[in-house]
PDB file of C-alpha atoms and ligand atoms in Angstrom:
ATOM      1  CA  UNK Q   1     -21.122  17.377  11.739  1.00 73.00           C
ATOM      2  CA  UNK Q   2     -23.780  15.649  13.601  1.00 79.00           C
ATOM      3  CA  UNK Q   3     -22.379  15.742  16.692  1.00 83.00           C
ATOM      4  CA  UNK Q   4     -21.734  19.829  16.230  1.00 82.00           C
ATOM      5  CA  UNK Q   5     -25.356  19.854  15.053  1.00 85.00           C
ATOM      6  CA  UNK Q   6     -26.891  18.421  18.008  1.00 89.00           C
ATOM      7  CA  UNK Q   7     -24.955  20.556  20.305  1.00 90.00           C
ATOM      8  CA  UNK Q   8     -26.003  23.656  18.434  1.00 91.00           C
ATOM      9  CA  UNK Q   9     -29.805  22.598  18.404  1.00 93.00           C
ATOM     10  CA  UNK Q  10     -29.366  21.537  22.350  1.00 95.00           C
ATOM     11  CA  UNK Q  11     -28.225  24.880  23.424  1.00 96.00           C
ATOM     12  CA  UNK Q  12     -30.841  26.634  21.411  1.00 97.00           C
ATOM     13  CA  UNK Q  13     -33.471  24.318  23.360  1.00 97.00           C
ATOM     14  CA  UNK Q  14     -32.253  25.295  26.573  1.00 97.00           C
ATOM     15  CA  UNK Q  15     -32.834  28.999  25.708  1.00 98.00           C
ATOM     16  CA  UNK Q  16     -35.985  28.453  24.325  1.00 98.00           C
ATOM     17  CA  UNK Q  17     -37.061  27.107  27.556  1.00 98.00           C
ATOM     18  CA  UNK Q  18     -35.455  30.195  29.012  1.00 98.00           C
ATOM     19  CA  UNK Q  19     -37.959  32.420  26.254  1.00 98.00           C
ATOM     20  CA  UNK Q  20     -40.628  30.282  27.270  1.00 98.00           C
ATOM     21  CA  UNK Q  21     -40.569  31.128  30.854  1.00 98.00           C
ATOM     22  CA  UNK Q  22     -40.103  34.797  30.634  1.00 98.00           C
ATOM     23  CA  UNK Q  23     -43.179  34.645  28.326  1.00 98.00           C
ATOM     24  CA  UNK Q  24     -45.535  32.240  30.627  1.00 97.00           C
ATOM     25  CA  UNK Q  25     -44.272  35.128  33.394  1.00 97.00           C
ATOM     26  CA  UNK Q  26     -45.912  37.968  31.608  1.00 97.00           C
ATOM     27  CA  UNK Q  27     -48.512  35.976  30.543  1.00 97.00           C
ATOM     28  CA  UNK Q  28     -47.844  36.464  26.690  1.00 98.00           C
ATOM     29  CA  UNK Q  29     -48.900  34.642  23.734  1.00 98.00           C
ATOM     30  CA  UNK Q  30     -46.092  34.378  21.500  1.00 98.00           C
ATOM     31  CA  UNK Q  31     -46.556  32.540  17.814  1.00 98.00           C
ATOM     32  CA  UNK Q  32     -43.529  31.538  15.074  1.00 98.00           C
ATOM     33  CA  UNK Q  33     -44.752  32.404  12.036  1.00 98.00           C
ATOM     34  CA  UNK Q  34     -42.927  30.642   8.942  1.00 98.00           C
ATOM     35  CA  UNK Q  35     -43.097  29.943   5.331  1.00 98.00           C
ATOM     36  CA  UNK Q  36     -41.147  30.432   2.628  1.00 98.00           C
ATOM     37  CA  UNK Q  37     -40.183  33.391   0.917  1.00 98.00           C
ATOM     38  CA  UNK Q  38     -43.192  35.762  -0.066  1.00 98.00           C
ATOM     39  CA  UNK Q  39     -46.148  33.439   1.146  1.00 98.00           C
ATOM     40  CA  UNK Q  40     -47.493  36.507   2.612  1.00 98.00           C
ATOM     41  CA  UNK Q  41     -46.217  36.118   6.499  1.00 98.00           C
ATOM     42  CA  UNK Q  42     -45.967  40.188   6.577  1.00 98.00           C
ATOM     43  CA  UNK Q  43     -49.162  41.217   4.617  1.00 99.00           C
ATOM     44  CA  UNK Q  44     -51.048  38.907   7.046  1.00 99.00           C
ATOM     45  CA  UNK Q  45     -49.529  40.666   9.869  1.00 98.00           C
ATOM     46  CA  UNK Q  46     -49.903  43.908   8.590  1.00 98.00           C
ATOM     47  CA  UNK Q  47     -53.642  43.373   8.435  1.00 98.00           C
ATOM     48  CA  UNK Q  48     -54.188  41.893  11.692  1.00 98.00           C
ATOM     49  CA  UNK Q  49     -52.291  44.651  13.533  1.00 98.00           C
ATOM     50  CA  UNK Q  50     -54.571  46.777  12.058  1.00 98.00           C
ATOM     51  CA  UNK Q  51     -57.788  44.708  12.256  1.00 98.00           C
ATOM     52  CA  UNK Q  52     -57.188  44.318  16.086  1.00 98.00           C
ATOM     53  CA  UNK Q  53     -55.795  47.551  16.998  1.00 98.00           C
ATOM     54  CA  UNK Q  54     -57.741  48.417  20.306  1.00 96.00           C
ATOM     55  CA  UNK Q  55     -58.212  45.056  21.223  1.00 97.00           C
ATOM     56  CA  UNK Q  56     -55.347  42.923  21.550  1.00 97.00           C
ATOM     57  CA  UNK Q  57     -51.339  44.670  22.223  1.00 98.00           C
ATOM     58  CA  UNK Q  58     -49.786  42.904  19.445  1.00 98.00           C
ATOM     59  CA  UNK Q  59     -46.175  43.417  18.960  1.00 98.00           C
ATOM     60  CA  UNK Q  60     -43.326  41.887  16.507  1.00 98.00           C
ATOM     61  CA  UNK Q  61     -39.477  40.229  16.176  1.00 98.00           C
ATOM     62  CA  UNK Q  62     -39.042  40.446  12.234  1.00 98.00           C
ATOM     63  CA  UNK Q  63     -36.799  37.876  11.356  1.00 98.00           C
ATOM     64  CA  UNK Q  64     -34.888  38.880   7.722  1.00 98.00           C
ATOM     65  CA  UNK Q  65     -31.500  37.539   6.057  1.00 98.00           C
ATOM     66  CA  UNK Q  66     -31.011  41.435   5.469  1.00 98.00           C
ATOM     67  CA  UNK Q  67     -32.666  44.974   5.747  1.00 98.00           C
ATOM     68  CA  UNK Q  68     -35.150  46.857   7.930  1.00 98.00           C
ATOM     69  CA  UNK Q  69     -38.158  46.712   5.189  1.00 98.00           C
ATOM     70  CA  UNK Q  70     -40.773  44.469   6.920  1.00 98.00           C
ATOM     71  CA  UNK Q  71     -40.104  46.086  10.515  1.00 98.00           C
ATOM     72  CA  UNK Q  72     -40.986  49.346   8.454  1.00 98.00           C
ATOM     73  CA  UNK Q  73     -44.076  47.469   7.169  1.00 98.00           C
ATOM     74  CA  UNK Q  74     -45.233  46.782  10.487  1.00 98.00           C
ATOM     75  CA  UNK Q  75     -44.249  50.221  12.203  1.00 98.00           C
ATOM     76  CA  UNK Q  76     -46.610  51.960   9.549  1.00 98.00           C
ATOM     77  CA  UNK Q  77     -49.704  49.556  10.371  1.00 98.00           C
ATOM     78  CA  UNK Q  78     -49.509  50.357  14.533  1.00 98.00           C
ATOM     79  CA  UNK Q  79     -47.278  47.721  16.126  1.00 98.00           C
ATOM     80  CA  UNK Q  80     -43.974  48.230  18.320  1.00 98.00           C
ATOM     81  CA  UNK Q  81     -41.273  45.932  15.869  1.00 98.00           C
ATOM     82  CA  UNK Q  82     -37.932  45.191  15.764  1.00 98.00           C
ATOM     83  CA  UNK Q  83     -35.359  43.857  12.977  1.00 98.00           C
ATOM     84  CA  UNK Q  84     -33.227  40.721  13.794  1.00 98.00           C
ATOM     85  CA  UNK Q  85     -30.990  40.545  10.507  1.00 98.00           C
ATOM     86  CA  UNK Q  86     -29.717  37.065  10.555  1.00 98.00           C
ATOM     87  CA  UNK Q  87     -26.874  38.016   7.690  1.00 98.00           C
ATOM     88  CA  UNK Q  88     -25.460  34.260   6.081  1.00 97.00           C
ATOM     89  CA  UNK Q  89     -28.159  32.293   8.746  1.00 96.00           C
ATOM     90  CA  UNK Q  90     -31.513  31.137   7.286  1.00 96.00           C
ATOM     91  CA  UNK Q  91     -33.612  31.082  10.593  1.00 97.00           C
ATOM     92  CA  UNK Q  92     -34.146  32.553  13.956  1.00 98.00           C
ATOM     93  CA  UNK Q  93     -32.882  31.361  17.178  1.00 98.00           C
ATOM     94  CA  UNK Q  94     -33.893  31.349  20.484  1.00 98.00           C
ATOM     95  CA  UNK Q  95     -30.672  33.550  21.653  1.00 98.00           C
ATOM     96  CA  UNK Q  96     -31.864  36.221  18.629  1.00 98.00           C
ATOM     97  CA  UNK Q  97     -35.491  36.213  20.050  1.00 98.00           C
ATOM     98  CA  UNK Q  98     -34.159  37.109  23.733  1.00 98.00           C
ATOM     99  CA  UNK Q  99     -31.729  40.064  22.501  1.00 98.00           C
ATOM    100  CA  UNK Q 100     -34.905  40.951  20.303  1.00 98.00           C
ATOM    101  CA  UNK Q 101     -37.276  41.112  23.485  1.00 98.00           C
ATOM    102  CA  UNK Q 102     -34.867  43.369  25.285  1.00 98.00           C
ATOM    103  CA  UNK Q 103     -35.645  46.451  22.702  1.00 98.00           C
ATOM    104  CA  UNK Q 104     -38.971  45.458  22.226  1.00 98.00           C
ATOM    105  CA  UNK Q 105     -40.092  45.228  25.772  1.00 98.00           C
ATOM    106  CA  UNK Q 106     -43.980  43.741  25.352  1.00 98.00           C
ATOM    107  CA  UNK Q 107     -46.383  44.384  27.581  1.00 97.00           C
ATOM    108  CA  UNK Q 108     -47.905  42.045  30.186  1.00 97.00           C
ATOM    109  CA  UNK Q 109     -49.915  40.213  28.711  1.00 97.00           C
ATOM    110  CA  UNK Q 110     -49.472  40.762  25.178  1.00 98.00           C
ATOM    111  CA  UNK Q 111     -49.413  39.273  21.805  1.00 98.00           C
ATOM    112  CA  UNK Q 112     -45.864  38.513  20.499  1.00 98.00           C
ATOM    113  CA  UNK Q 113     -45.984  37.487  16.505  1.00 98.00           C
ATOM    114  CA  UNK Q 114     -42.016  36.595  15.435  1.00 99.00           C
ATOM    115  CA  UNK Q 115     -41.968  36.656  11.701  1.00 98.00           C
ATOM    116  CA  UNK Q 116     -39.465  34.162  11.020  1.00 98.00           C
ATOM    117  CA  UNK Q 117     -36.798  33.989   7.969  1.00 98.00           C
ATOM    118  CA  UNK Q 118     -38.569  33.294   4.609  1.00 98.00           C
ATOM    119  CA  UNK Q 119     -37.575  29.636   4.648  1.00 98.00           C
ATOM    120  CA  UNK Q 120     -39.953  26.265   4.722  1.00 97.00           C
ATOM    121  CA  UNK Q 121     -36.408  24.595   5.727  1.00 97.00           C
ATOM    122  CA  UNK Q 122     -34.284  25.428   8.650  1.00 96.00           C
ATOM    123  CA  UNK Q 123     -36.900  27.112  11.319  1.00 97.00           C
ATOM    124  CA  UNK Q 124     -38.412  24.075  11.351  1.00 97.00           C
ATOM    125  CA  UNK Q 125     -35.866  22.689  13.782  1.00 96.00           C
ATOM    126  CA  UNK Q 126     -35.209  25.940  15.772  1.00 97.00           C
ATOM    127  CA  UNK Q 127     -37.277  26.439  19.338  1.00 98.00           C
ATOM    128  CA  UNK Q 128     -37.608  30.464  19.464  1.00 98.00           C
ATOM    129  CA  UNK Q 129     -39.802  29.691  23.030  1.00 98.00           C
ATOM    130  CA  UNK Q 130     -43.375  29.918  21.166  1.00 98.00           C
ATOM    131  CA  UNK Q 131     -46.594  28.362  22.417  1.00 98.00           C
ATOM    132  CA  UNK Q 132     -47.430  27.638  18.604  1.00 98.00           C
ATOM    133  CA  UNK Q 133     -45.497  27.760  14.845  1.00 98.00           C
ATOM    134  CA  UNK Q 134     -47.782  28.970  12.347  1.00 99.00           C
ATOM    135  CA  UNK Q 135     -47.033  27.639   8.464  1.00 99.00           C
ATOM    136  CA  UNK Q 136     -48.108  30.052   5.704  1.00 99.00           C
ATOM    137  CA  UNK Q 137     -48.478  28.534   2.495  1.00 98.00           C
ATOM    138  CA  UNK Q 138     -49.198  30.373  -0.674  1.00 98.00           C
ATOM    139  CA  UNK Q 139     -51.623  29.118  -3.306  1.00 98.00           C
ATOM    140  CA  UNK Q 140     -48.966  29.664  -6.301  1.00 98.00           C
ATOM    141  CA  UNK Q 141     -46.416  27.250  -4.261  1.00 98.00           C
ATOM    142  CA  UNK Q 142     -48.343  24.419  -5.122  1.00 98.00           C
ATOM    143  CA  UNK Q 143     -50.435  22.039  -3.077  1.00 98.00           C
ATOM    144  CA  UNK Q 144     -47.720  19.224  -2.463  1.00 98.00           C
ATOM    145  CA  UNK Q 145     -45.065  21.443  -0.695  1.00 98.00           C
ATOM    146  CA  UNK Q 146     -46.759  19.967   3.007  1.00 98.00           C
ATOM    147  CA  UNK Q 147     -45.175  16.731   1.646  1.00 98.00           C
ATOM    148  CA  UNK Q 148     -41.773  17.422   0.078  1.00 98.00           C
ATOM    149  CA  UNK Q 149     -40.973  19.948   3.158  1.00 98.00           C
ATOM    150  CA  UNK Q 150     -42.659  17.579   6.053  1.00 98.00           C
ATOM    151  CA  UNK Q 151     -40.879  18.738   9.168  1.00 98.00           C
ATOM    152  CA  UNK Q 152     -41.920  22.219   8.773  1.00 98.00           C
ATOM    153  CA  UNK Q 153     -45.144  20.721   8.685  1.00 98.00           C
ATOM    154  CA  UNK Q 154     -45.071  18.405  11.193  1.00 98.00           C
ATOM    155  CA  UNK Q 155     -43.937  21.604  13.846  1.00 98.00           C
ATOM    156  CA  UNK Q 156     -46.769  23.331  12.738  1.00 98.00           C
ATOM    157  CA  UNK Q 157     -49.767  23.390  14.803  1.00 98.00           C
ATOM    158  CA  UNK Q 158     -52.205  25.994  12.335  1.00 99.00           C
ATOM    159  CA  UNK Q 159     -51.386  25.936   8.327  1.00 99.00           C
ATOM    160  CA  UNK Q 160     -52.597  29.107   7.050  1.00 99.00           C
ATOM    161  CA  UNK Q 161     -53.143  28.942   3.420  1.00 99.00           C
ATOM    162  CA  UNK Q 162     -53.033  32.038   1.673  1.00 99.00           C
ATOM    163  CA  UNK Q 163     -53.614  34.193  -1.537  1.00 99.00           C
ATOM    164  CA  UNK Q 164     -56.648  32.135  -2.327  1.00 98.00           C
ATOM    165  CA  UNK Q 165     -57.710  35.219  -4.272  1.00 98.00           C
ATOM    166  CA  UNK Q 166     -55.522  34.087  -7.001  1.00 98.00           C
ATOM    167  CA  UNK Q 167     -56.764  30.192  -7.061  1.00 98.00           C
ATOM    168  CA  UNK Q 168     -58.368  30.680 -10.376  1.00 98.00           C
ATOM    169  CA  UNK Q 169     -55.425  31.206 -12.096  1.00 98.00           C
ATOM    170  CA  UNK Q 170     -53.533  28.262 -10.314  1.00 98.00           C
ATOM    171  CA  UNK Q 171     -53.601  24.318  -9.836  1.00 97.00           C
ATOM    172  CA  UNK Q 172     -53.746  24.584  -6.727  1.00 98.00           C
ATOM    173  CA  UNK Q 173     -56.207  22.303  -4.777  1.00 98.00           C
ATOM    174  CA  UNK Q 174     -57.220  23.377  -1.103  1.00 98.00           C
ATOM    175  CA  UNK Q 175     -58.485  20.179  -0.025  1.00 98.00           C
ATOM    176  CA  UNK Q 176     -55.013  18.649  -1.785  1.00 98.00           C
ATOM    177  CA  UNK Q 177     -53.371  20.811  -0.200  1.00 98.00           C
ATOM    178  CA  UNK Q 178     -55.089  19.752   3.776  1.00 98.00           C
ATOM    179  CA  UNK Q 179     -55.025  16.502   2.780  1.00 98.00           C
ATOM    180  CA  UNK Q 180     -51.174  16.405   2.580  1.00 98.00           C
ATOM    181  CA  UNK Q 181     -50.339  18.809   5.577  1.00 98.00           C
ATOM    182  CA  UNK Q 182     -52.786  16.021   7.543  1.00 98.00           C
ATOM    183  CA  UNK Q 183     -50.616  13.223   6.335  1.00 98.00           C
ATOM    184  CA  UNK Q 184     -47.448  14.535   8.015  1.00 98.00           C
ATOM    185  CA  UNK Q 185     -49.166  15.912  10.648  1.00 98.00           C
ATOM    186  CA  UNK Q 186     -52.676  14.805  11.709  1.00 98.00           C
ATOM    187  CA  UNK Q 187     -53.675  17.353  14.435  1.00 98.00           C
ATOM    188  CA  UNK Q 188     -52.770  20.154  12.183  1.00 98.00           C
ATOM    189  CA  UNK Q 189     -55.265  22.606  11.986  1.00 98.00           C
ATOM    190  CA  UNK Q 190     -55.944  24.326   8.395  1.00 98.00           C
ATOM    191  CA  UNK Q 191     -57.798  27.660   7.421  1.00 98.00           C
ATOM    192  CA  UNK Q 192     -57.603  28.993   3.712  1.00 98.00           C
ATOM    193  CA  UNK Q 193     -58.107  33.023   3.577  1.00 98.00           C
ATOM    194  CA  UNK Q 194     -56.555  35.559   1.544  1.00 98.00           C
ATOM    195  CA  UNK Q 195     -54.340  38.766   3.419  1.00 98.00           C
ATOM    196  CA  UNK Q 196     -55.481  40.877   0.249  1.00 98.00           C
ATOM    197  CA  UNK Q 197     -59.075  40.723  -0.385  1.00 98.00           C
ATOM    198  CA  UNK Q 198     -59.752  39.615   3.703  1.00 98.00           C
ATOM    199  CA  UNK Q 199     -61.664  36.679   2.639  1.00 98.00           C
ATOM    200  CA  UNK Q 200     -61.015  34.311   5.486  1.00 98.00           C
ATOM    201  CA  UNK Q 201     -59.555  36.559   7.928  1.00 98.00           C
ATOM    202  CA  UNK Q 202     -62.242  36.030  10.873  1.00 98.00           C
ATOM    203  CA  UNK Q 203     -61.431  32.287  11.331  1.00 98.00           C
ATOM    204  CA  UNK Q 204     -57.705  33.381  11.889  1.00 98.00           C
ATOM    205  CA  UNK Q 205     -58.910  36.264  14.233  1.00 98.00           C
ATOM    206  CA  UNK Q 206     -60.907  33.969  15.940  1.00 98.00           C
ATOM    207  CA  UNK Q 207     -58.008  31.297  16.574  1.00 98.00           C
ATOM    208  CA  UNK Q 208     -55.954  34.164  17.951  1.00 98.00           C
ATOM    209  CA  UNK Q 209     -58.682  35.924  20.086  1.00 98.00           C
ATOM    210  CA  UNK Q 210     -58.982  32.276  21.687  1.00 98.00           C
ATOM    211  CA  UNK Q 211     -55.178  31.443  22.079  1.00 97.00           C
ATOM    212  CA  UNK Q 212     -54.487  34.885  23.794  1.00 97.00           C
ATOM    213  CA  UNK Q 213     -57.392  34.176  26.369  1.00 95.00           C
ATOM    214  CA  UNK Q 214     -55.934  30.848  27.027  1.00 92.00           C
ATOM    215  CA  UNK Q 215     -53.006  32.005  27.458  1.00 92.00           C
ATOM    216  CA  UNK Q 216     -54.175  34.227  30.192  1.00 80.00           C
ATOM    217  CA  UNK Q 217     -56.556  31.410  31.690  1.00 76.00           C
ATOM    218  CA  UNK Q 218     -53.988  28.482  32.148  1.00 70.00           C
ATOM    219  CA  UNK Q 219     -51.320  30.905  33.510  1.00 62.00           C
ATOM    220  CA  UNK Q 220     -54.098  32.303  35.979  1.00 60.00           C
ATOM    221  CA  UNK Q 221     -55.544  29.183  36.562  1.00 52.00           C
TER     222      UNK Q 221
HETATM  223  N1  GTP C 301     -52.761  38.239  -4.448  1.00 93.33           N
HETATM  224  C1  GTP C 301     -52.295  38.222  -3.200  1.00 93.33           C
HETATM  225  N2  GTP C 301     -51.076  38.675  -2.946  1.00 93.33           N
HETATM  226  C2  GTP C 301     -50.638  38.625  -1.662  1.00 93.33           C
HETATM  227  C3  GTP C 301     -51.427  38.123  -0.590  1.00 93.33           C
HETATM  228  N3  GTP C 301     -50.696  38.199   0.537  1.00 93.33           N
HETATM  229  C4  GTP C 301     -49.511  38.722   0.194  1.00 93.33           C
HETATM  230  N4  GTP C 301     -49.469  38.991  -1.129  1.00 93.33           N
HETATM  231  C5  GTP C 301     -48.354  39.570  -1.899  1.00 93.33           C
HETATM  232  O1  GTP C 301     -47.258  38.651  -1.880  1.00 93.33           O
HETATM  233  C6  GTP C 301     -46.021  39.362  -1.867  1.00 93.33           C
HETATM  234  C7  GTP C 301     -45.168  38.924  -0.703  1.00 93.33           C
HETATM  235  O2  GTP C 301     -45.840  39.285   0.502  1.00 93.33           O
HETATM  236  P1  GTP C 301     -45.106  39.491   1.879  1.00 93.33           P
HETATM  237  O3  GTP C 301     -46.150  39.774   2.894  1.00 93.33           O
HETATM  238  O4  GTP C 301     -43.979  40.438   1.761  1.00 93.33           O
HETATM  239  O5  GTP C 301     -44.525  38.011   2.111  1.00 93.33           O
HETATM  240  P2  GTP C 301     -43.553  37.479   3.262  1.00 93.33           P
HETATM  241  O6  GTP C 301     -43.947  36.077   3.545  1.00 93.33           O
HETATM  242  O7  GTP C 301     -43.581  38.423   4.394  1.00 93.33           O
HETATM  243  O8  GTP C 301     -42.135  37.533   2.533  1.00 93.33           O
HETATM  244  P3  GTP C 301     -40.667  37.382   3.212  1.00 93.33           P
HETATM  245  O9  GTP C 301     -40.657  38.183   4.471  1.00 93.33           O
HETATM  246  O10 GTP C 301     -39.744  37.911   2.192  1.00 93.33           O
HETATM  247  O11 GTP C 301     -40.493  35.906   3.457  1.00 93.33           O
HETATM  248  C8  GTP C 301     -46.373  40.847  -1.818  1.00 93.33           C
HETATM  249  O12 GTP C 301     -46.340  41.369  -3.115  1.00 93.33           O
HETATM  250  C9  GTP C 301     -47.803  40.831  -1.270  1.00 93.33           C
HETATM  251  O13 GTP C 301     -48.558  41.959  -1.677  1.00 93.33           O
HETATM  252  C10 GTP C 301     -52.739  37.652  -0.907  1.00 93.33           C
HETATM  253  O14 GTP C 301     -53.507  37.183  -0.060  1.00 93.33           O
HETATM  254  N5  GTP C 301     -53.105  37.727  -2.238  1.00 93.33           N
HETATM  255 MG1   MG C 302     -42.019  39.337   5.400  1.00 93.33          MG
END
């Protein structure tokens, strides 16, 4: 089983690379964005496709065990999306992502957001090609899921944490919650903001605006 495993996670490397490279050629910023089910991954997007509409080319790869709803989602706030339905798996992989690209198309230069499968688990370990993986983390999960579900956290360069609209009616401590994400991963950056009410939002917007201009200044030199 390990064996298999490490031959399975070895070819998906090698076509992450392959993702990689195609992005860096068309000078695209592409970002994994995970979490477990209903942390708010589409809402988020939803809002910043419409928050930056005129400014950046965003596009999306929706990444769902089954159905077209979230691609639907994202149609109806502006972006160019397409459905990878990943049936029995629980995560994308790099090989998914490619086939994906081929219908999407993005433009030079772009913004590629993947929503990944609702799951703090498996896309931990799966490469899609991204410069960055992006953990959502919902304030009714509770603070100490950075700790009992490290790897996810240790891929993660940015935790967004969100819903913090509804922290007075949870336990749910923010600090906790940074505290623990920084154990397993010390360079992890954190930002607390709520896809509802927008409270938060410009710190995120900011991070992006900056990662899609260095993007475009390391590939141009
Ligand atoms: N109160 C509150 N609800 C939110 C917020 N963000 C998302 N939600 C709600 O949480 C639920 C799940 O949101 P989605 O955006 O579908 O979550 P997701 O991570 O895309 O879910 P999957 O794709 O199934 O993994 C929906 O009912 C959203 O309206 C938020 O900031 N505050
Ligand atoms: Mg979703």
């Amino acid at each position: 089983v390990i064996e298999l495993e490490t031959r399975i996670l070895a070819k998906n490397d090698a076509l992450a690379a392959r993702n990689r490279a195609w992005f860096a050629g068309r000078e695209m910023l592409a970002l994994n964005l995970v979490s477990s089910p209903g942390a708010g991954k589409t809402t988020l997007l939803e809002r910043t496709i419409r928050d930056f509409a005129g400014e950046l080319a965003i596009s999306v790869l929706e990444g769902d065990q089954a159905t077209d709803l979230d691609r639907d989602r994202i149609r109806a706030a502006g972006a160019p999306a397409i459905q990878l339905n990943t049936g029995t798996g629980c995560h994308l992989e790099a090989d998914m992502v490619a086939r994906g690209l081929e219908q999407l198309r993005p433009a030079f230069g772009s913004v590629l957001l993947i929503e990944n499968v609702g799951n703090l688990v498996c896309p931990a370990m799966f490469d899609l090609g991204e410069r960055a993986k992006i953990v959502v983390l919902s304030v009714t999960e509770g603070d100490d899921k950075p700790v009992k579900y490290p790897h996810m956290f240790a891929a993660a360069k940015l935790m967004l944490i969100n819903k913090i609209d509804l922290l007075p009616h949870v336990d749910f401590g923010v600090e906790r919650a940074i505290d623990h994400a920084r154990r397993i991963n010390p360079g992890i950056e954190a930002m607390y903001l709520s896809a509802r009410s927008g409270e938060g939002l410009a710190a995120w917007y900011d991070w992006l605006r900056h990662e899609a201009k260095t993007t475009r200044s390391t590939l141009t030199g």
